[in-house]
PDB file of C-alpha atoms in Angstrom:
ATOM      1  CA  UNK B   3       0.000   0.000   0.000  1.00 50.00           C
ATOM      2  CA  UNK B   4       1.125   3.322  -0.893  1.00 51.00           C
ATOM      3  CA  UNK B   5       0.763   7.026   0.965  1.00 52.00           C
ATOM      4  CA  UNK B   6      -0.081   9.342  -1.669  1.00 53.00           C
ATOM      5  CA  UNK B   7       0.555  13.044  -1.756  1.00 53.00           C
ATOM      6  CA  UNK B   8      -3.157  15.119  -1.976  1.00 52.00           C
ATOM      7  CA  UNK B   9      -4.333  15.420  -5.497  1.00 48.00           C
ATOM      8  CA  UNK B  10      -5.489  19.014  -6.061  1.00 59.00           C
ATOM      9  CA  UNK B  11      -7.404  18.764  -9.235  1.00 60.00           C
ATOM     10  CA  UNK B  12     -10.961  18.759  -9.483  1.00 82.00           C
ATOM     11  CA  UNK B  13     -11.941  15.332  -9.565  1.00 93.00           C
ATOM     12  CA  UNK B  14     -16.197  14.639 -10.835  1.00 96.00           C
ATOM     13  CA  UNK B  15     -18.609  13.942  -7.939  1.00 97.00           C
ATOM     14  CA  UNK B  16     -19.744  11.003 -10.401  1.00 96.00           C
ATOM     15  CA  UNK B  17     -16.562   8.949 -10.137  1.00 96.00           C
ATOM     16  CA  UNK B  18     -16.660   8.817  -6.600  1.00 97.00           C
ATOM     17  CA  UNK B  19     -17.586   5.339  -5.030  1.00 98.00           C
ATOM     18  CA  UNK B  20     -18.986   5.683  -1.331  1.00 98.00           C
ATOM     19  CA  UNK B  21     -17.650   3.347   1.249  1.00 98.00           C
ATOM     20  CA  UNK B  22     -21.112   3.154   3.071  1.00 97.00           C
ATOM     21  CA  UNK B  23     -24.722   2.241   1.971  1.00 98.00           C
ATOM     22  CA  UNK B  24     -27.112   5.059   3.119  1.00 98.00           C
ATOM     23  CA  UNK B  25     -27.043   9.356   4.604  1.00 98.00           C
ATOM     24  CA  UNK B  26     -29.190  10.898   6.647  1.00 98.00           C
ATOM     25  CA  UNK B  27     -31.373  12.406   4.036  1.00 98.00           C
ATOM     26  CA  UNK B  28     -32.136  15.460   6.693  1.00 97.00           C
ATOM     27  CA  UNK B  29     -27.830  15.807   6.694  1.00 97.00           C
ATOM     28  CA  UNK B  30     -27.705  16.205   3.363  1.00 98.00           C
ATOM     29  CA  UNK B  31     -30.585  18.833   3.483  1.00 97.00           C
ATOM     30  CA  UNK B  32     -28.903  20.838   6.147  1.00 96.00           C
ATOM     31  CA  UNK B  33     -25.395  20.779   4.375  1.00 96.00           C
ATOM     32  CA  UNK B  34     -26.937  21.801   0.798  1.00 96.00           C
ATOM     33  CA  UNK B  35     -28.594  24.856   2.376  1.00 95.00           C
ATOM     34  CA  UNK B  36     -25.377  25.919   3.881  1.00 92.00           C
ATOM     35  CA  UNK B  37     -23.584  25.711   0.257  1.00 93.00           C
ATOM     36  CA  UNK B  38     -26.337  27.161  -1.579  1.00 91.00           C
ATOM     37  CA  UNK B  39     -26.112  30.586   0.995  1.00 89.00           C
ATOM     38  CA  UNK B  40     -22.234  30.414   0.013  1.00 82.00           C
ATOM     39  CA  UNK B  41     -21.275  32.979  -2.721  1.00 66.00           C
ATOM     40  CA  UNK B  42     -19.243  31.678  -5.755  1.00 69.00           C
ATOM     41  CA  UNK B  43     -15.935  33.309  -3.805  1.00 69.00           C
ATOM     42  CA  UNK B  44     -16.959  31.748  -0.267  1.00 80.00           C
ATOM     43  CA  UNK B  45     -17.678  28.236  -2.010  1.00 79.00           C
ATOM     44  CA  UNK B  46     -14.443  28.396  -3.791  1.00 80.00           C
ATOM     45  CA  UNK B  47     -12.657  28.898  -0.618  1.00 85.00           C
ATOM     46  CA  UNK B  48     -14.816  26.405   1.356  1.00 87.00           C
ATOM     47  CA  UNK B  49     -14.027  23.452  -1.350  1.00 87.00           C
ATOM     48  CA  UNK B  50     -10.040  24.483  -1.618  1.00 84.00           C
ATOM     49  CA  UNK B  51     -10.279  23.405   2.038  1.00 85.00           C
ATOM     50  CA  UNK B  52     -12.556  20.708   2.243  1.00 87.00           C
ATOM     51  CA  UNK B  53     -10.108  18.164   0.331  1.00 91.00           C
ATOM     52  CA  UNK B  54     -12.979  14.490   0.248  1.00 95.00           C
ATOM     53  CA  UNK B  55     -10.490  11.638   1.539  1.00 94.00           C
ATOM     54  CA  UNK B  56     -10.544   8.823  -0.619  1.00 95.00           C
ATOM     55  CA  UNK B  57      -8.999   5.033  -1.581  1.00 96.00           C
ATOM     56  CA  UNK B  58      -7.238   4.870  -4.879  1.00 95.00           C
ATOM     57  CA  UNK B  59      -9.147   1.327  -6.210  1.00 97.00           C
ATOM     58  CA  UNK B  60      -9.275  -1.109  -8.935  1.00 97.00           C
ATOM     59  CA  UNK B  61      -9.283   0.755 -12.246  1.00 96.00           C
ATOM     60  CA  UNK B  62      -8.018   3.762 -10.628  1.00 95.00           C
ATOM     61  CA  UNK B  63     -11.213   4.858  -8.710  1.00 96.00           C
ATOM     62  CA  UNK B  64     -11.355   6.929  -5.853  1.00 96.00           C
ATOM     63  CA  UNK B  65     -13.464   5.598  -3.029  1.00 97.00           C
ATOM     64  CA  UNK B  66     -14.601   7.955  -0.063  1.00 97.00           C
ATOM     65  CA  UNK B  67     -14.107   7.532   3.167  1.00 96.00           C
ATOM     66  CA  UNK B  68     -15.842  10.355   4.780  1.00 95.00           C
ATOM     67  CA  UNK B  69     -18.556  13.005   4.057  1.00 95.00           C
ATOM     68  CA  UNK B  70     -20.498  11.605   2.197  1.00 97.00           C
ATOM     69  CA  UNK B  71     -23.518  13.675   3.064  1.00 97.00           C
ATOM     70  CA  UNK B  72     -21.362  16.565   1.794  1.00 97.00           C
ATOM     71  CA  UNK B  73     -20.772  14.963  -1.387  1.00 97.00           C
ATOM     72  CA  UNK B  74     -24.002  14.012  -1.809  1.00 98.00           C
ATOM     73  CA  UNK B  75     -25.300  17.744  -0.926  1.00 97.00           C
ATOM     74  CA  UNK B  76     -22.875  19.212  -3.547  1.00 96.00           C
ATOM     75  CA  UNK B  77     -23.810  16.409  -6.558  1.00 97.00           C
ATOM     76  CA  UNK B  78     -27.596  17.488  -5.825  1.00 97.00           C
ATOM     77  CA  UNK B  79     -26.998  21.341  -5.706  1.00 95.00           C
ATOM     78  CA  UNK B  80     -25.465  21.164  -9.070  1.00 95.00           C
ATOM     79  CA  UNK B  81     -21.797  21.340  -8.035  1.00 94.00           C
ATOM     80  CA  UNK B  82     -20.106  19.013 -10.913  1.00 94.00           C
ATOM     81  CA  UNK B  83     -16.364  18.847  -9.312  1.00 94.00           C
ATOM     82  CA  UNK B  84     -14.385  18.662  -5.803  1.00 94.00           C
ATOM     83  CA  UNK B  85     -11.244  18.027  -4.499  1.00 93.00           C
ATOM     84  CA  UNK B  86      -9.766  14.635  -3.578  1.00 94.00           C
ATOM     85  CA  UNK B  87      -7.116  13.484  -1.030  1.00 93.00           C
ATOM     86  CA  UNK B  88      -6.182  10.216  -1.823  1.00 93.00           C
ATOM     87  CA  UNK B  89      -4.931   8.184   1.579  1.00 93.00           C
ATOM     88  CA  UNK B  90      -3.940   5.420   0.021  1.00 94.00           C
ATOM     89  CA  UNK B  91      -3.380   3.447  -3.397  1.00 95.00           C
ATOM     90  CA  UNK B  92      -4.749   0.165  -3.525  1.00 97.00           C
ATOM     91  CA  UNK B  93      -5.387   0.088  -7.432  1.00 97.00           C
ATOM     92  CA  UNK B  94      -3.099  -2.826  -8.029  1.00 97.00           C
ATOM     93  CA  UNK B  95      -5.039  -4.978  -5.737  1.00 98.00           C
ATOM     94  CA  UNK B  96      -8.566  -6.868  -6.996  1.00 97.00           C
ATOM     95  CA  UNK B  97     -11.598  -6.033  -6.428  1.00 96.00           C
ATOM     96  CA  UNK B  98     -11.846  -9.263  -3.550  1.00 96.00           C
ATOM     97  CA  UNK B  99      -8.963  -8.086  -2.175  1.00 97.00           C
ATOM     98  CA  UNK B 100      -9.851  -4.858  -1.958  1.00 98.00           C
ATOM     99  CA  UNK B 101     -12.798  -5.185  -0.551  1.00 97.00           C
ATOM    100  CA  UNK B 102     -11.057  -7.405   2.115  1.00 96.00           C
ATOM    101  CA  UNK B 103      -8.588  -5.066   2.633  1.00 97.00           C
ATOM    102  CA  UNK B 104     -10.992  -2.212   3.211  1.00 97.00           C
ATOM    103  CA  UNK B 105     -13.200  -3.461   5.280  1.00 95.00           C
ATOM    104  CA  UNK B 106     -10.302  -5.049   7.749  1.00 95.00           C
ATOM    105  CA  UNK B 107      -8.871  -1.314   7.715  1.00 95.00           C
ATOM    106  CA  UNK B 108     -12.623  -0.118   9.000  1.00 94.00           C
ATOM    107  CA  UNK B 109     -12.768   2.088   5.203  1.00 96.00           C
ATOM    108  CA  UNK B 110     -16.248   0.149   4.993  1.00 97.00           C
ATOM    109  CA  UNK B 111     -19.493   0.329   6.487  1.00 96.00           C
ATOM    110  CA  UNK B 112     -22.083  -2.006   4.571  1.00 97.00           C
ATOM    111  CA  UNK B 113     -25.023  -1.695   6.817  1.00 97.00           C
ATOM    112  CA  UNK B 114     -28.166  -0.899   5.586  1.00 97.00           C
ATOM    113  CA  UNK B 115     -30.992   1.640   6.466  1.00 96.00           C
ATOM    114  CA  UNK B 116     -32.306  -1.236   9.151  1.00 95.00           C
ATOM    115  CA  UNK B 117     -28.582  -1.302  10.225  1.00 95.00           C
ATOM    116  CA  UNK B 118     -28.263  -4.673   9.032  1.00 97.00           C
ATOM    117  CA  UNK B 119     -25.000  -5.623   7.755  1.00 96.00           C
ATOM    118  CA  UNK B 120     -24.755  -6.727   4.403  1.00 97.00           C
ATOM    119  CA  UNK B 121     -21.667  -8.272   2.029  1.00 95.00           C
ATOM    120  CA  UNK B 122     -19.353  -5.123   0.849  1.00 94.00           C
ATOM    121  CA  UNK B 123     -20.267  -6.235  -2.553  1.00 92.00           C
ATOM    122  CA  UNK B 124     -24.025  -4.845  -1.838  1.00 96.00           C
ATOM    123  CA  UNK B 125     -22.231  -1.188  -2.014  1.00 97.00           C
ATOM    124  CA  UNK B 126     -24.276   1.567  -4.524  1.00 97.00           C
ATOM    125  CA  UNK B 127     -21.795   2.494  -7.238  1.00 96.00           C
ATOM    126  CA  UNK B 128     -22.929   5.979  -7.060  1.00 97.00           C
ATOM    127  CA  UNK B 129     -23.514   8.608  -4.608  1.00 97.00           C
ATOM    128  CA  UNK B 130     -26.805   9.039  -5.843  1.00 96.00           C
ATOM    129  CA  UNK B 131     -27.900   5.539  -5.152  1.00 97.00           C
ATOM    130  CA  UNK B 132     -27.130   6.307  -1.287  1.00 98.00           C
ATOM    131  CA  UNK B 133     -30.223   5.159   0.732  1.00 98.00           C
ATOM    132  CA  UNK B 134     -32.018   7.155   3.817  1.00 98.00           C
ATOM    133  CA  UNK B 135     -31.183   6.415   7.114  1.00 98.00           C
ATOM    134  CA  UNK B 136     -33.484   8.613   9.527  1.00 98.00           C
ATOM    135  CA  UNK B 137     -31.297   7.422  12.358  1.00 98.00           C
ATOM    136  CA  UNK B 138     -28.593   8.797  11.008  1.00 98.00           C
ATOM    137  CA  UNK B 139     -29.817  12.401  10.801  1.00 98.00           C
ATOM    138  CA  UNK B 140     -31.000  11.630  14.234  1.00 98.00           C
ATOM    139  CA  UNK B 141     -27.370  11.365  15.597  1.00 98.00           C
ATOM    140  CA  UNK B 142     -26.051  13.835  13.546  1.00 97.00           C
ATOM    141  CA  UNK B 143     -28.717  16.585  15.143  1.00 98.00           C
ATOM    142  CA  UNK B 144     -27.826  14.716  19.055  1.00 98.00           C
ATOM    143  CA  UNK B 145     -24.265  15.643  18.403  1.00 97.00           C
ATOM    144  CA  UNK B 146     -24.992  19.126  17.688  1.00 97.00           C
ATOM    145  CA  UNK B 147     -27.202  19.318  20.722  1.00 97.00           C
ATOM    146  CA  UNK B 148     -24.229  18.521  22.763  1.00 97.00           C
ATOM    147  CA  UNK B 149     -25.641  14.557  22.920  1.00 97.00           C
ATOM    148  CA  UNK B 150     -21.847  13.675  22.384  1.00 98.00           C
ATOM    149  CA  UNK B 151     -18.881  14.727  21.645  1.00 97.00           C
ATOM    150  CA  UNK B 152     -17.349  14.601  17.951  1.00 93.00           C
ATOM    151  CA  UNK B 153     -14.938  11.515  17.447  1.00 92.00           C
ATOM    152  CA  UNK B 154     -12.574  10.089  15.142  1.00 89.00           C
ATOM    153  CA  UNK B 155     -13.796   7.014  16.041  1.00 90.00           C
ATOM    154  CA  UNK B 156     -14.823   5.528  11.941  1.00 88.00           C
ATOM    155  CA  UNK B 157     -18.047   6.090  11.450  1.00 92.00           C
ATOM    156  CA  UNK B 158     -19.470   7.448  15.208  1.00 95.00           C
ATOM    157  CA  UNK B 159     -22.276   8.494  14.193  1.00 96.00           C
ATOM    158  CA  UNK B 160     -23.935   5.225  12.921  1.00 96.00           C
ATOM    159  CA  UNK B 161     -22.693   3.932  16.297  1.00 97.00           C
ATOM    160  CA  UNK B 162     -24.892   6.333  17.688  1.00 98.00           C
ATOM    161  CA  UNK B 163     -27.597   6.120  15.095  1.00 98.00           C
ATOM    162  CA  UNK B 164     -27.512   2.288  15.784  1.00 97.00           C
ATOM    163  CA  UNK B 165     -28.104   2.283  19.134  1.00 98.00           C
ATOM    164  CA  UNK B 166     -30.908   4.840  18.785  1.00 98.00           C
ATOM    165  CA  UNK B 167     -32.563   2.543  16.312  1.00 97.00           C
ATOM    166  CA  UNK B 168     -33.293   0.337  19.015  1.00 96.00           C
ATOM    167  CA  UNK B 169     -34.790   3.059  21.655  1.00 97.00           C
ATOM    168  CA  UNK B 170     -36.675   5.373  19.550  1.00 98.00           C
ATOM    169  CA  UNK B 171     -39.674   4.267  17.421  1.00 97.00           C
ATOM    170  CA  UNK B 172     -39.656   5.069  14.070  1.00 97.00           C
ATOM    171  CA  UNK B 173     -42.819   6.981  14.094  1.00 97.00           C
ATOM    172  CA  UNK B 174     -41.466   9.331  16.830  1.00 97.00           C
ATOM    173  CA  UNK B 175     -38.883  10.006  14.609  1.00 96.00           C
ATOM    174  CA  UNK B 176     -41.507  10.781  11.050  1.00 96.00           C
ATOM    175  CA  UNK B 177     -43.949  12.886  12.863  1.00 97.00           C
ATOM    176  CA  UNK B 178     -41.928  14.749  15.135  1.00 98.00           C
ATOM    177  CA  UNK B 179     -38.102  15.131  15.001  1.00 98.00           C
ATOM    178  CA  UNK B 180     -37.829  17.983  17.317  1.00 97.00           C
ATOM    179  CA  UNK B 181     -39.164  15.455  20.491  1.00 98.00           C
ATOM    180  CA  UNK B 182     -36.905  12.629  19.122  1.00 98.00           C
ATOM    181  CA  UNK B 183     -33.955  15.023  19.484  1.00 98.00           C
ATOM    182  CA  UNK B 184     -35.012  15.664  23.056  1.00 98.00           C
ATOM    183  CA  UNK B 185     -35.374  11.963  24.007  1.00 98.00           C
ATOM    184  CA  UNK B 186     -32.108  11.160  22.019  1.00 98.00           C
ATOM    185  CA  UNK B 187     -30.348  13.654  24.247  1.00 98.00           C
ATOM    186  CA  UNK B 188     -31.894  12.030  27.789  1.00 97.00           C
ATOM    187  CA  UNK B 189     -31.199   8.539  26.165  1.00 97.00           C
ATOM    188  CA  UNK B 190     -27.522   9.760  25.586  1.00 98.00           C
ATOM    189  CA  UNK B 191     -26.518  11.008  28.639  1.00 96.00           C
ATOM    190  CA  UNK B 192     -27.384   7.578  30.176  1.00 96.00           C
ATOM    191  CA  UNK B 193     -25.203   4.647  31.671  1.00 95.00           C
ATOM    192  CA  UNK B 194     -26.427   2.286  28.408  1.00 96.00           C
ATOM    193  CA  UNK B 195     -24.473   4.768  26.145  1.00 97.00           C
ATOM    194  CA  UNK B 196     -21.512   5.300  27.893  1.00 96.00           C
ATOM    195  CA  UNK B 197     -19.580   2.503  25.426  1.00 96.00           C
ATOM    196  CA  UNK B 198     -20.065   5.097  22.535  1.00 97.00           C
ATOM    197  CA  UNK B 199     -17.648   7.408  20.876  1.00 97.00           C
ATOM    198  CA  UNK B 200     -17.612  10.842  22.164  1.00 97.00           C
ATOM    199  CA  UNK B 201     -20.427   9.666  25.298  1.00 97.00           C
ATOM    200  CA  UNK B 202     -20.472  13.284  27.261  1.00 94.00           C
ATOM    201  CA  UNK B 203     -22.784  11.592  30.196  1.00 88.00           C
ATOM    202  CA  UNK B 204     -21.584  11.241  33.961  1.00 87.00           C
ATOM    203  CA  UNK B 205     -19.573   9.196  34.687  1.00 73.00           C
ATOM    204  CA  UNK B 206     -18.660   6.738  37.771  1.00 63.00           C
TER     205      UNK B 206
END
């Protein structure tokens, strides 16, 4: 495997494969507003310094391995090109092996919007084909709320949006988002959470 310097040319939100099978469809919302009140200069700057990490793979295709909702807020505001930092080169390998390797080095997440796990060959091809996960938007508002703490844990927040799925009906969560934001951030501040990445409860 080989560390690659960043690349700094434009690189088309179409090419990109995600590393994950669904967004929080109320995350990408949030993030295309906040583009769309950018000006052209502001945007400019903003994408110069939000460089999308990514996997060199078979047939010399960059796989991303974080922020995705961004990437999927840009493709569906219009935005054609971003900026790619590639972390490592795995082109030579095959796609098995890649896959292996990827999903031993946590670069993976194949769970679906029921958070079941599925086989890494299940992934979309395409940002577009990204699947809602209400859960996920669920976790991403707790963490704002001060629920937890940001982590570099891979992938916190469907750690979080996981173990939400199992104490918050999904009902709750379509009718009124606001009240499943409150209970998240009771639920999260308990002893049952304290396992999680970035848990900001008391502690013993």
């Amino acid at each position: 495997m080989q560390d690659c310097p960043p690349i700094l040319h434009p690189t088309p939100l179409a090419e990109l494969r995600p590393t994950q099978m669904t967004v929080g469809r109320r995350e990408v919302a949030r993030k295309r507003r906040d583009w769309e009140e950018r000006s052209h200069e502001a945007g400019g700057a903003f994408l110069s310094h939000h460089l999308l990490p990514a996997i060199l793979g078979p047939k010399q295709r960059p796989w991303i391995i974080d922020n995705h909702h961004l990437a999927v807020a840009l493709m569906e505001a219009g935005q054609q090109q971003v900026l790619v930092r590639i972390v490592a080169d795995l082109s030579h390998l095959s796609r098995e092996t890649f896959l292996t390797v990827m999903d031993n080095r946590n670069w993976l997440h194949p769970f679906d919007e029921k958070g079941v796990r599925k086989s890494a060959a299940d992934l979309p091809k395409k940002l577009s084909r990204l699947r809602d996960d209400p859960y996920r938007s669920l976790a991403g508002q707790l963490r704002r709320a001060g629920g937890y703490a940001k982590d570099d844990t891979p992938y916190s927040e469907f750690l979080w949006a996981d173990f939400l799925r199992h104490r918050i009906k999904p009902a709750l969560l379509e009718s009124d988002f606001d009240t499943a934001v409150e209970k998240a951030l009771t639920i999260a501040r308990g002893a049952e959470a304290a396992y999680l990445p970035g848990y900001a409860g008391p502690h013993d």
